[in-house]
Each structure stands twice: as C-alpha cells, then as structure tokens.
Amino acid sequence: MTRIRDFSITQKLTWMNMLVSGAALFLATGAFLAYARVVYRQTMVRYLTMRARVVGANCVSAVLFDDPKGAGDTLSALRADEHIVGAWIYTPQGEPFAGYWRDGGGSAPRMPAIAKGKPEAFWFADDQLMLIRAITFQGKLTAFVFFESDLHELRERQVRYLEIGALVLLASLFTAFLVSRVFGQVVAMPIRALFDTARAVSRDKDYSLRAAPTDSRDEVGVLVRAFNEMLAQIQERDEAVRKSAASLAEAQQVAHVGSWEWNVEADSAWWSDEMYRLYGVEPGKFAPSLENALAHIPAADREMVRKELQDGYEGRRPIDFDHHINLPDGSERIVHARAEVVAPEPGKAVRVVGVLQDITTRKRAEMTLKKRTEELAESQQALEQKVQELARSNSDLEQFAYIASHDLQEPLRTVASFAQLLQRRYKGKLDSSADEFIHYMVDGASRMQGLINDLLAFSRVGSRGKVFAPADFEAVVGLALGNLQTAIAESGAEVTHDPLPTVNCDGSQLTQVFQNLVGNGIKFHNSQQPHVHIGVEHKDSEWVFSVKDNGIGIDPQFNQRIFEVFQRLHTRTEYPGSGIGLSITKKIVERHGGRIWVESQPGQGANFLFTLPA
Ligand code: ADP
C-alpha cells in the first residue's frame, strides 16, 4: 500500500481537507444527536407529568366513588396518544384500581415504589419511560397514576438525524474534495514545476535552467525565487570551477606538469589530462594505477620508483625524485616526481597526491651544458698552455732580438766604419765602379744599422719600459711635438689637440706613441697642407685617443698589416721610413692594456685610435 508520505501534494491536501471536514461534521452530528436525545427525554418527562396530572384529576371522583369502570374509561382516552404503552391507577395502598393497555388487556404490573413525601418519580428502562405520580384531593393522598411510554419517536428522530448527517457529510466531503483539488492545483503546480526543474538540473547538470517564475507572495513563490537564486549562484560557481579547471589544465599543458592522486590500498589513481600526455597514453584506454604506470617505466628505474614511493608513503622521506618513461614511439622522457602523503582521516585510505614534471629538455640541456663546460675547461687549459708557451717564446724572441741586434751592432759598426774609411781614402783612386760599390756598401751598412736600432727599440718596449705613473698628456704631447719640430716646420703642418687628461702610464713611451702617429700624419700627406688633430674621449672607464690627419689615407684591407714589424705600403723613395713605428706604437699601447686600430679610406685621411685604461 502506498504510504501517506509518498502521496502527491494534491493527494495529501485532498485527504487532509476531507478528513478534517469529515471529522468536524462527524463530531457536530454526534453532539447534535446527544443534545436532541437529552431534550427529547426532558420533553417526554414533562409531557407525561402533565398527562399524569390531567388523568389523575379526571379519575379522582371515580376513585373516591369506587368506580373502576369510570376510571378505566378515562384512561381509555389515552388511546389517542400512540406512545403510551400502558397507564394504571392504584389505590393509596398500592392495589391496582383501573388500567389501560395499548395492545389489549393484561394484568396490571405491581405498583413501583415512590419515595415517601415525593409527588412523582420517573426512570428510563428498555427504551421506555416510566412515570408514577401521587394524586391528592383536598390535601389527602387519593391515588397513584403510573404511565409507561415508549421512546420510538426518539429513535425515529435519531435515525432521521443520522441520515441527514450522513447526507450532509457526503455532500461536504465531495465539496471538500473539489475545493482541495482546485487549491491543490494552485499550491502543487508551482511545486511540481520546481520539482521538475530540480530533477532536470540534477540529471543534466545544467545549472542554467530556472523554475518558471511566479508572482505569488506566498511561501511557494518565495521558495521558487530562492531556488532560482540558488541555481544562479551554483551556475556562477560552476562556471568559476569550470574556468579554473580549464586554466589549470592549460597551465599543466603549458608547463608540462601533470597531477595525480593515488589510493595506496586499492592501487587506484586519478590522473589529470597532462599525466596521460606525459605517459603518451590515452585517457579511457589506460587505467591509471601504480602497476600500470610501472609498466611504462624502463626496467632500470622501476624498482627505484617503487621504493621511493613506498618509503614516501611510509613516512621515511619526502617523495621527490627523477625517473624515465618509455613512450609508445620508442623514445624516452625524463620526469621529476614530487608528492605528499595526505594523512588519512579515521576510516579512510592513505592517499598520495603529487605532480609529475617533464624535465627532458632541461635535463638534456644540462647534459649538453655539462659536456660543453668540460670541453671548454679542456680548451681553456690548452689555451692557457698555449699562452704560456707563446709568452715564453715571445720573451725568448725578444731576448734573441735584443741580443742579436745588440751583438750585431759591433761587427756592423766595424764594417760600416771601414767602408766609410775606404770611401774617404780611395774615392776617385779606384775605378768608377769601385766608388759606386763602396757607396752601396756604406749605404747598406748604415741602413742595416738603422734596422738594428729599430729592432732594438722594438724589443726594448717590453724589457726596458718604466713603471707607470700619472703623466700630464699636455706635457707628453708637447714633448712629442717638440721632437717633431723640424718636420712640422718643413711641411708647414698644423697640429691641434683637445684639452688632454692626466693618465697613469709610462710617459716617455706615450711620447713615443704620439711622436710616431703625429709624425706619420705629417709624413703621409699629399699636396695639401697637413692638418693633424689629437682628440680624446672618456668612454666606459677608458680613454679613447685619436690622431686624425687629412693625408693620403689607407686602403682598409691593410688595416692590420701596417701594425706588423717592417710592413710598409710605400717604397722609401715615395715616403721615407722603416716600417717599425706603428709596431712599436701597438706594442706600447698593448703593454698599457689598451687597443689600437685605424679608420680610413684611401685619399680621405687616416684616423688612428687607441685606448688607455682610465
Ligand atoms: P714608416 O712610417 O716608417 O713607414 P710605420 O710603421 O710608421 O712605418 O707605418 C707603416 C706604414 O703604414 C707606412 O709605411 C704607411 O704606408 C702606413 N701609414 C702609417 N701612417 C699613415 C698615415 N697617417 N697615412 C697613411 N698611411 C700611413
């Protein structure tokens, strides 16, 4: 049988209305019947009393004159009253005197007792009312009248009332049924709509659905509005959750980090989408668990992974380690696993929650870097060795050049002085060819002396240099220009310069530098008047000096060559010189920790720049 609580609301309302109105009507009918019964009985008692008085008064003379027949006639008049079953007159001694029976004759019943001094007594028995009354005449007890009356009318009335009551009950139940239906619809319909919406929402997880709005202000109206508001809030949260889940998935994809959760006892796991990508497996086709994951891990790593995880969830150490994954295409991926054991709530299984990060690129880069660093260290070592060798051979060379040029000077001087002696003594005494040969000899010896001096000067740059001290470049340049006085005067050159700083250096070597550069600026000129300008700039913790002229310029292809020893771009007849000046200059600048270079184009002058640490 359907239980009441499983009834629909309409059914419940109908039943409730019918039960309430039925019960009310039932109680009202019962009360009415009880009241009618009491009233009827009282009326019957009053009626019988009145009858007993009348009959008693009419029978007094018959009793006094001992005329039972007359009394019987008087009693017979009671026939008109259908409810009186019988009536009897008794003498004061309680002897029957006369009687009336509605259903024919019979013997008179024994006179019922009546309390002394009371005029009347009555009682109800077996659906009958009995009443006995004393009759007095002139203050003297004359007789007793006893009536027996049925209560059929009462029963008939009660039956009628019951019938009417039943009819009214039926009619009101029917009305209550109809009213409940109508009101039930009004109340139940919005609830039903609410119910349908709630069911659709929970089935389809579609939180954009809304219950049909109602403008009623009763509890149902409030409920519908509250329900819709609740749905709106859930929808908002659902969207927020969806968005953050999507952005988490995106972030995981971008960072190549997967997240996972592992139920240790059941060996069941949950993987984020990125986890499947990292393992190269497809969600739905792969059941995440430790055993299934281990099957994708190279045998060499498998036991290590198992042990790390076991130690981790048994609390021996944090879960933080790298391992490899075999990918379906045969390649390998290196990943870093980090996880924490979630302390189990009582009665719940141990869970391990973690992340897996793809570190293949980083690891490979680290490996390459390590290899490169090792290679670099090796080549650095080789380089240092080479530098040392170079420095050694350089100093050997300098030593050799110095010793050679120094030791060559002596015999050369002898050759030169004897050649000159020969020239002086025998000029015009031998034949003309001899004079010419002797001249070549003298000239060659003196050029050779020049070259040897140059070489000596070059080799002394490193070995005979002075200690650095602050030098005022105005003075340094002034000295250089003083040394160039004749050349300047002969060429009519104009030499200018910026205000010059004081620099920590070997002042006499720097005088040599300016002398060489300015000297070249004056020397390598064309038909124009030579202009040389010395400039200076402070740049990135160094001084940049420039010596710029308006001379013949240099083809950029010779920018390096001109700084080499004895390298010249012209013959001595075009421009005199030995080709040592720039190489000495370069050596001095480098000894000071600077650089030197030239910026020039043929026919457009040359600009020699060099730096010195500031
Ligand atoms: P030298 O001046 O004795 O020839 P350097 O070593 O001073 O030797 O110069 C080498 C060569 O560089 C010069 O022979 C010349 O060809 C070129 N050179 C140097 N300075 C200049 C300059 N200011 N203008 C053009 N050419 C130059």
XYZ file of C-alpha atoms and ligand atoms in Angstrom:
641
model
C 0.000 0.000 0.000
C 1.243 3.442 -0.848
C 2.314 5.254 2.292
C 0.773 8.625 3.026
C 4.113 10.401 2.732
C 4.508 9.033 -0.786
C 1.225 10.696 -1.832
C 1.474 13.645 -4.138
C 0.885 17.045 -2.576
C -2.527 17.299 -4.234
C -3.493 13.921 -2.799
C -2.236 14.887 0.622
C -4.189 18.156 0.524
C -7.355 16.375 -0.654
C -7.062 13.775 2.067
C -6.356 16.372 4.686
C -9.349 18.516 3.737
C -11.700 15.544 3.567
C -10.524 14.137 6.870
C -10.802 17.495 8.622
C -14.215 18.352 7.258
C -15.456 14.727 7.790
C -14.223 14.699 11.362
C -15.774 18.108 12.066
C -19.092 17.062 10.631
C -18.979 13.733 12.428
C -18.395 15.402 15.768
C -21.080 18.029 15.099
C -23.623 15.321 14.188
C -22.747 13.310 17.314
C -23.105 16.376 19.533
C -26.348 17.277 17.896
C -27.744 13.739 18.354
C -26.770 13.676 22.034
C -28.348 17.072 22.564
C -31.546 16.088 20.755
C -31.791 12.925 22.836
C -31.488 14.826 26.131
C -34.008 17.465 25.048
C -36.458 14.815 23.800
C -36.265 12.897 27.051
C -36.860 16.036 29.111
C -39.820 16.945 26.890
C -41.246 13.418 27.287
C -40.939 13.594 31.089
C -42.708 16.974 31.144
C -45.394 15.706 28.793
C -46.045 12.539 30.855
C -46.134 14.583 34.105
C -48.717 16.873 32.599
C -50.722 13.868 31.331
C -50.497 12.144 34.733
C -51.881 15.274 36.431
C -54.745 15.571 33.978
C -55.574 11.853 34.148
C -55.210 11.911 37.945
C -57.577 14.879 38.298
C -60.133 13.203 35.998
C -60.004 9.955 37.932
C -60.237 11.393 41.472
C -64.038 11.151 41.643
C -64.034 7.596 40.188
C -61.556 6.541 42.862
C -63.488 8.307 45.597
C -66.702 6.688 44.489
C -65.014 3.366 43.877
C -65.883 3.347 40.188
C -63.048 1.412 38.418
C -65.015 1.377 35.175
C -65.229 5.147 35.079
C -61.555 5.364 35.787
C -60.914 2.801 33.024
C -62.930 4.934 30.571
C -60.930 7.993 31.462
C -57.746 6.009 30.904
C -59.051 4.721 27.540
C -58.930 8.295 26.277
C -55.163 7.852 26.265
C -55.509 5.738 23.126
C -55.099 8.949 21.169
C -51.520 9.039 22.327
C -49.684 6.369 20.340
C -46.578 6.434 22.518
C -48.305 5.499 25.799
C -47.912 1.740 26.153
C -49.999 1.481 29.305
C -51.494 3.504 32.210
C -52.731 2.333 35.619
C -54.455 3.746 38.666
C -53.535 2.374 42.107
C -55.207 2.864 45.420
C -53.163 4.636 48.096
C -52.398 1.149 49.391
C -50.858 0.156 46.066
C -53.750 -2.029 44.858
C -54.456 -1.811 41.095
C -57.735 0.067 40.611
C -58.036 0.548 36.840
C -55.781 0.078 33.809
C -55.176 0.747 30.120
C -53.133 -1.358 27.712
C -52.399 -0.100 24.241
C -52.075 -3.609 22.872
C -55.120 -5.138 24.609
C -55.630 -6.409 28.163
C -53.438 -7.986 30.757
C -52.735 -7.825 34.410
C -51.609 -4.622 35.968
C -47.933 -4.532 36.964
C -47.013 -4.185 40.574
C -47.042 -0.557 41.612
C -43.483 0.768 41.558
C -42.198 2.256 44.781
C -42.145 6.002 45.195
C -40.154 7.785 47.862
C -42.303 8.914 50.732
C -43.293 12.579 50.540
C -42.279 12.818 46.840
C -45.178 13.559 44.413
C -43.593 11.870 41.426
C -40.847 9.533 40.218
C -39.672 8.599 36.688
C -36.988 6.421 35.087
C -35.933 5.097 31.698
C -35.674 1.376 31.068
C -35.545 -0.755 27.935
C -36.216 2.106 25.576
C -39.167 3.141 27.723
C -40.046 5.965 30.101
C -41.931 5.093 33.346
C -43.553 7.752 35.457
C -45.582 7.419 38.672
C -47.398 10.298 40.320
C -49.320 10.643 43.573
C -52.808 12.189 43.267
C -54.150 14.171 46.139
C -57.593 15.562 46.756
C -58.111 18.244 49.314
C -54.631 17.576 50.659
C -55.201 13.905 51.074
C -53.473 11.137 49.076
C -56.190 9.686 46.894
C -54.495 7.507 44.292
C -51.357 6.837 42.194
C -51.138 7.103 38.401
C -48.455 5.074 36.613
C -47.572 5.638 32.940
C -45.421 3.548 30.695
C -44.420 5.284 27.433
C -42.262 4.053 24.548
C -39.481 6.190 23.068
C -39.982 5.155 19.453
C -40.160 8.707 18.271
C -36.803 9.381 19.775
C -35.281 6.510 17.822
C -37.020 7.567 14.627
C -35.806 11.071 15.088
C -32.288 9.855 15.729
C -32.350 7.678 12.619
C -33.553 10.639 10.598
C -30.912 12.910 12.042
C -28.286 10.302 11.279
C -29.459 10.041 7.697
C -29.423 13.788 7.307
C -25.986 13.893 8.958
C -24.673 11.215 6.571
C -26.043 13.085 3.585
C -24.501 16.361 4.724
C -21.242 14.521 5.417
C -21.198 13.104 1.910
C -22.063 16.431 0.355
C -19.416 18.274 2.358
C -16.796 15.608 1.660
C -17.497 15.970 -2.019
C -17.255 19.747 -1.740
C -14.026 19.414 0.262
C -12.710 17.077 -2.423
C -13.485 19.589 -5.156
C -12.106 22.529 -3.194
C -8.934 20.560 -2.357
C -8.459 19.714 -5.993
C -8.693 23.327 -7.030
C -6.496 24.617 -4.199
C -4.224 21.634 -4.535
C -3.581 22.580 -8.143
C -2.845 26.147 -7.151
C -0.391 25.046 -4.452
C 1.017 21.959 -6.118
C 1.521 23.283 -9.619
C 4.422 25.628 -8.824
C 5.918 22.962 -6.519
C 5.560 20.422 -9.287
C 7.298 22.811 -11.699
C 10.003 23.302 -9.081
C 10.327 19.553 -8.717
C 10.613 19.030 -12.490
C 13.298 21.722 -12.740
C 15.255 20.293 -9.802
C 15.145 16.842 -11.365
C 16.277 18.141 -14.786
C 19.126 20.098 -13.155
C 20.388 17.109 -11.184
C 20.049 14.786 -14.197
C 21.637 17.022 -16.865
C 23.913 19.076 -14.544
C 22.598 22.087 -16.459
C 22.637 24.945 -13.957
C 21.338 27.461 -16.489
C 17.811 26.019 -16.075
C 15.309 28.026 -13.976
C 11.942 27.174 -12.426
C 9.022 29.085 -14.027
C 8.823 32.290 -12.020
C 5.620 33.019 -10.084
C 4.391 36.390 -8.869
C 2.657 34.937 -5.811
C 3.962 36.161 -2.472
C 3.245 33.004 -0.526
C 5.848 30.527 0.690
C 5.856 28.722 -2.674
C 6.594 31.980 -4.509
C 9.444 32.688 -2.080
C 10.662 29.105 -2.495
C 10.710 29.376 -6.323
C 12.607 32.656 -6.187
C 15.070 31.299 -3.602
C 15.518 28.154 -5.696
C 16.246 30.211 -8.830
C 18.684 32.414 -6.918
C 20.388 29.318 -5.584
C 20.664 27.956 -9.144
C 22.146 31.256 -10.314
C 24.770 31.066 -7.563
C 25.525 27.429 -8.344
C 25.797 28.306 -12.042
C 28.230 31.105 -11.218
C 30.321 28.822 -9.026
C 30.079 26.007 -11.539
C 31.401 28.330 -14.245
C 34.178 29.556 -11.944
C 35.111 25.965 -11.112
C 34.969 25.014 -14.803
C 37.132 28.007 -15.738
C 39.723 27.333 -13.073
C 39.781 23.632 -14.021
C 40.283 24.618 -17.669
C 43.011 27.101 -16.852
C 44.664 24.551 -14.566
C 44.610 22.034 -17.405
C 46.013 24.697 -19.763
C 48.699 25.653 -17.273
C 49.591 21.996 -16.832
C 49.814 21.611 -20.601
C 51.995 24.690 -20.989
C 54.252 23.778 -18.059
C 54.222 20.068 -18.908
C 53.207 19.289 -15.361
C 50.658 16.565 -14.667
C 48.922 15.996 -11.351
C 47.849 12.712 -9.821
C 46.290 11.165 -6.776
C 46.876 7.594 -5.693
C 44.841 5.483 -3.327
C 47.545 3.224 -1.926
C 45.424 0.365 -0.596
C 43.221 -0.006 -3.642
C 46.091 0.879 -6.034
C 43.710 3.065 -7.942
C 44.661 6.505 -9.151
C 43.287 9.658 -10.690
C 45.346 11.396 -13.421
C 44.987 14.865 -14.914
C 44.901 15.052 -18.731
C 48.551 16.157 -18.820
C 49.555 12.938 -16.994
C 48.177 10.869 -19.885
C 50.057 13.092 -22.342
C 53.292 12.685 -20.375
C 52.903 8.902 -20.485
C 51.815 9.016 -24.137
C 48.663 7.061 -23.348
C 45.022 7.847 -23.992
C 42.517 8.546 -21.237
C 39.831 5.870 -21.306
C 42.204 3.289 -22.780
C 44.579 3.342 -19.829
C 43.587 2.666 -16.207
C 45.871 4.735 -14.004
C 47.446 2.720 -11.186
C 50.967 2.194 -9.851
C 51.337 -1.178 -11.545
C 50.131 0.131 -14.913
C 52.404 3.162 -14.639
C 55.405 0.975 -13.731
C 54.827 -0.994 -16.923
C 55.674 2.226 -18.842
C 58.816 2.932 -16.806
C 62.133 1.442 -18.038
C 63.194 -1.659 -16.094
C 66.296 0.172 -14.834
C 64.145 2.743 -12.991
C 61.238 0.522 -11.948
C 62.466 -0.726 -8.579
C 63.800 2.706 -7.666
C 60.382 4.271 -8.361
C 58.597 1.596 -6.334
C 60.992 2.034 -3.421
C 60.861 5.858 -3.462
C 57.066 5.753 -3.366
C 56.972 3.113 -0.665
C 59.483 4.996 1.505
C 57.473 8.152 0.896
C 54.088 6.886 1.982
C 55.589 5.025 4.902
C 56.913 8.408 6.003
C 60.621 7.675 5.733
C 61.441 10.584 3.402
C 59.774 13.089 1.068
C 58.728 11.887 -2.352
C 60.990 13.829 -4.709
C 62.867 12.034 -7.477
C 63.502 11.818 -11.250
C 62.785 8.847 -13.491
C 62.334 7.888 -17.128
C 59.178 6.976 -19.037
C 59.097 4.770 -22.131
C 56.958 6.435 -24.784
C 54.993 4.433 -27.375
C 57.208 5.785 -30.197
C 60.253 4.178 -28.543
C 61.729 7.425 -27.217
C 62.232 8.240 -23.555
C 61.044 11.102 -21.409
C 62.684 12.272 -18.203
C 60.278 13.409 -15.485
C 60.513 14.776 -11.994
C 58.039 13.402 -9.453
C 57.052 15.222 -6.276
C 54.298 14.147 -3.920
C 52.939 14.301 -0.426
C 51.097 11.752 1.626
C 47.723 13.000 2.782
C 47.275 11.993 6.423
C 44.314 9.637 6.332
C 41.167 10.568 8.228
C 39.997 7.832 10.545
C 38.421 5.102 8.469
C 39.764 6.476 5.179
C 42.510 5.075 2.977
C 46.017 6.587 2.645
C 46.212 8.931 -0.321
C 49.315 10.223 -2.074
C 48.886 13.463 -4.004
C 51.582 14.576 -6.399
C 52.804 16.193 -9.605
C 54.944 14.978 -12.475
C 57.005 17.458 -14.471
C 58.553 16.856 -17.872
C 62.229 17.815 -17.454
C 63.526 16.126 -20.605
C 64.562 19.378 -22.299
C 66.149 20.735 -19.143
C 67.991 17.503 -18.433
C 69.278 17.260 -21.998
C 70.333 20.913 -21.889
C 72.042 20.276 -18.572
C 73.849 17.315 -20.057
C 74.912 19.308 -23.128
C 75.960 22.174 -20.884
C 77.982 19.833 -18.729
C 79.665 18.406 -21.806
C 80.321 21.864 -23.224
C 81.665 23.086 -19.867
C 84.032 20.143 -19.746
C 85.120 20.798 -23.326
C 85.512 24.476 -22.509
C 87.590 23.716 -19.448
C 89.743 21.455 -21.584
C 90.224 24.036 -24.310
C 90.777 26.728 -21.690
C 93.528 24.607 -20.264
C 95.001 24.097 -23.734
C 94.729 27.819 -24.353
C 96.443 28.694 -21.121
C 99.172 26.282 -22.036
C 99.450 27.911 -25.475
C 99.524 31.392 -23.915
C 102.250 30.318 -21.581
C 104.166 28.800 -24.477
C 103.604 31.926 -26.519
C 104.701 34.211 -23.717
C 107.765 32.061 -23.261
C 108.627 32.031 -26.929
C 107.811 35.747 -27.136
C 110.160 36.599 -24.351
C 112.730 34.203 -25.870
C 112.292 36.014 -29.160
C 112.608 39.437 -27.571
C 115.659 38.253 -25.786
C 117.025 36.851 -29.027
C 116.180 40.014 -30.989
C 117.774 42.145 -28.342
C 120.895 40.022 -28.064
C 121.125 39.566 -31.813
C 120.677 43.228 -32.673
C 122.897 44.301 -29.810
C 125.660 41.841 -30.733
C 125.245 42.583 -34.451
C 125.872 46.289 -33.812
C 129.537 45.778 -33.007
C 130.692 43.934 -36.176
C 128.362 46.095 -38.246
C 129.874 49.219 -36.823
C 133.310 47.819 -37.829
C 132.067 47.035 -41.352
C 130.455 50.478 -41.643
C 133.463 52.425 -40.343
C 135.882 50.538 -42.583
C 133.612 51.010 -45.546
C 133.471 54.738 -44.788
C 137.266 54.766 -44.400
C 137.533 53.003 -47.726
C 135.220 55.565 -49.259
C 137.120 58.513 -47.866
C 140.610 57.242 -48.729
C 140.082 55.646 -52.099
C 137.331 57.846 -53.578
C 138.412 58.587 -57.232
C 141.551 56.429 -56.875
C 139.998 53.220 -57.958
C 137.750 52.943 -60.997
C 134.259 54.452 -61.067
C 132.566 51.078 -60.445
C 134.629 50.659 -57.243
C 133.382 54.051 -55.988
C 129.835 53.015 -56.745
C 130.211 49.633 -54.964
C 131.791 51.276 -51.937
C 128.864 53.735 -51.830
C 126.383 50.812 -51.844
C 128.385 49.156 -49.078
C 128.327 52.313 -46.911
C 124.654 52.880 -47.596
C 123.746 49.213 -46.887
C 125.748 49.209 -43.672
C 124.102 52.403 -42.423
C 120.587 51.079 -43.367
C 121.395 47.888 -41.562
C 122.433 49.920 -38.524
C 119.099 51.746 -38.771
C 117.209 48.459 -38.917
C 119.110 47.038 -35.984
C 118.417 50.190 -33.965
C 114.748 49.889 -34.823
C 114.721 46.255 -33.760
C 116.463 47.146 -30.546
C 113.922 49.876 -29.866
C 111.109 47.426 -30.582
C 112.474 44.763 -28.271
C 113.079 47.319 -25.515
C 109.412 48.286 -25.325
C 108.688 45.270 -23.123
C 112.022 44.862 -21.396
C 113.085 48.452 -20.745
C 109.717 50.017 -20.002
C 109.395 52.222 -16.907
C 106.884 51.854 -14.063
C 103.589 53.616 -14.640
C 102.991 56.996 -13.034
C 100.426 59.754 -13.604
C 101.510 61.710 -16.657
C 100.046 65.008 -17.847
C 99.293 64.417 -21.512
C 99.561 68.129 -22.313
C 103.259 67.722 -21.433
C 103.554 64.317 -23.101
C 102.145 65.630 -26.381
C 104.157 68.878 -26.030
C 107.355 66.796 -25.834
C 106.402 64.733 -28.880
C 105.630 67.874 -30.920
C 108.960 69.385 -29.797
C 110.731 66.318 -31.187
C 108.820 66.772 -34.449
C 109.572 70.484 -34.677
C 111.723 70.280 -37.836
C 109.257 68.038 -39.685
C 106.379 70.320 -38.741
C 108.264 73.391 -39.837
C 109.390 71.832 -43.153
C 105.956 70.580 -44.118
C 104.108 73.657 -42.793
C 101.797 71.306 -40.924
C 99.184 72.413 -38.464
C 98.829 70.235 -35.342
C 95.942 70.829 -32.880
C 94.604 68.927 -29.884
C 91.727 68.726 -27.387
C 92.370 69.512 -23.749
C 94.273 66.452 -22.597
C 93.921 64.456 -19.360
C 96.434 63.041 -16.913
C 96.808 59.306 -17.338
C 98.649 56.653 -15.379
C 101.293 55.389 -17.822
C 104.904 55.225 -18.893
C 105.120 58.882 -20.006
C 108.199 58.552 -22.226
C 106.634 55.598 -24.122
C 103.468 57.622 -24.685
C 105.606 60.491 -26.016
C 106.964 57.946 -28.488
C 103.390 56.913 -29.445
C 102.282 60.483 -30.206
C 105.551 61.180 -31.978
C 105.037 58.165 -34.280
C 101.346 58.853 -35.005
C 101.637 62.618 -35.483
C 104.866 62.076 -37.448
C 103.063 59.689 -39.826
C 100.147 62.168 -40.119
C 102.564 64.830 -41.297
C 104.618 62.455 -43.456
C 101.878 60.712 -45.447
C 100.344 63.819 -46.958
C 99.514 64.797 -50.480
C 99.722 68.247 -51.989
C 97.533 69.789 -49.253
C 98.876 71.386 -46.126
C 98.940 68.634 -43.480
C 96.448 69.005 -40.615
C 96.710 66.711 -37.619
C 94.302 66.769 -34.691
C 94.703 64.896 -31.421
C 91.327 64.169 -29.824
C 90.313 62.432 -26.602
C 87.078 60.985 -25.205
C 86.246 59.297 -21.932
C 84.213 56.171 -22.668
C 83.314 53.173 -20.461
C 86.164 53.540 -17.977
C 88.823 54.141 -20.622
C 90.331 56.999 -22.582
C 89.969 56.864 -26.344
C 92.638 58.963 -28.072
C 92.520 59.730 -31.761
C 95.144 61.130 -34.120
C 93.424 62.274 -37.269
C 95.064 63.653 -40.382
C 93.984 64.846 -43.839
C 96.645 62.810 -45.704
C 96.629 60.060 -48.319
C 94.597 57.570 -46.244
C 94.872 53.762 -46.150
C 93.038 51.014 -48.016
C 91.066 49.160 -45.259
C 92.491 45.824 -46.462
C 95.853 46.900 -44.903
C 94.347 47.922 -41.566
C 96.048 45.018 -39.768
C 99.208 44.680 -41.812
C 100.528 48.183 -41.158
C 100.900 47.327 -37.451
C 103.316 44.486 -38.217
C 107.094 44.898 -37.942
C 108.737 46.405 -41.084
C 105.445 46.393 -43.005
C 105.115 49.420 -45.268
C 102.762 50.322 -48.089
C 105.244 52.505 -49.961
C 108.798 52.494 -51.177
C 111.390 54.530 -49.335
C 111.698 56.882 -52.305
C 107.981 57.707 -52.094
C 107.893 58.133 -48.304
C 110.960 57.554 -46.128
C 110.719 55.203 -43.125
C 111.485 51.704 -41.917
C 108.080 50.327 -41.080
C 108.748 49.881 -37.365
C 106.877 52.954 -35.983
C 103.339 51.501 -35.835
C 104.517 48.130 -34.496
C 106.301 49.873 -31.627
C 103.212 52.039 -31.050
C 100.988 48.944 -30.933
C 103.336 47.198 -28.539
C 103.386 50.219 -26.178
C 99.578 50.565 -26.234
C 99.138 46.870 -25.533
C 101.702 46.996 -22.748
C 99.368 49.596 -21.159
C 96.355 47.307 -21.533
C 94.865 49.234 -24.481
C 93.934 48.574 -28.104
C 94.854 50.344 -31.322
C 93.169 50.438 -34.709
C 92.759 52.657 -37.735
C 89.696 54.056 -39.524
C 90.481 55.255 -43.009
C 89.732 55.268 -46.727
C 92.284 55.984 -49.474
C 92.521 59.743 -50.192
C 90.375 60.665 -47.191
C 92.886 60.962 -44.413
C 93.503 58.467 -41.625
C 92.255 58.348 -38.048
C 94.386 56.291 -35.654
C 92.578 55.462 -32.399
C 93.951 53.880 -29.273
C 92.646 53.325 -25.771
C 94.215 53.505 -22.346
C 92.547 52.409 -19.124
C 91.223 55.459 -17.249
P 107.027 54.059 -41.526
O 106.281 55.256 -41.192
O 108.379 54.028 -41.132
O 106.762 53.603 -42.925
P 105.133 52.873 -39.812
O 105.130 51.570 -39.053
O 105.004 54.063 -39.027
O 106.377 52.854 -40.707
O 103.991 52.804 -40.841
C 103.757 51.657 -41.635
C 103.014 52.020 -42.869
O 101.706 52.413 -42.606
C 103.543 53.204 -43.565
O 104.648 52.840 -44.425
C 102.396 53.726 -44.374
O 102.280 53.022 -45.568
C 101.244 53.426 -43.468
N 100.876 54.599 -42.707
C 101.183 54.867 -41.428
N 100.642 56.015 -41.019
C 99.924 56.507 -42.069
C 99.158 57.687 -42.291
N 98.966 58.605 -41.330
N 98.577 57.860 -43.513
C 98.717 56.937 -44.480
N 99.491 55.821 -44.362
C 100.084 55.598 -43.148
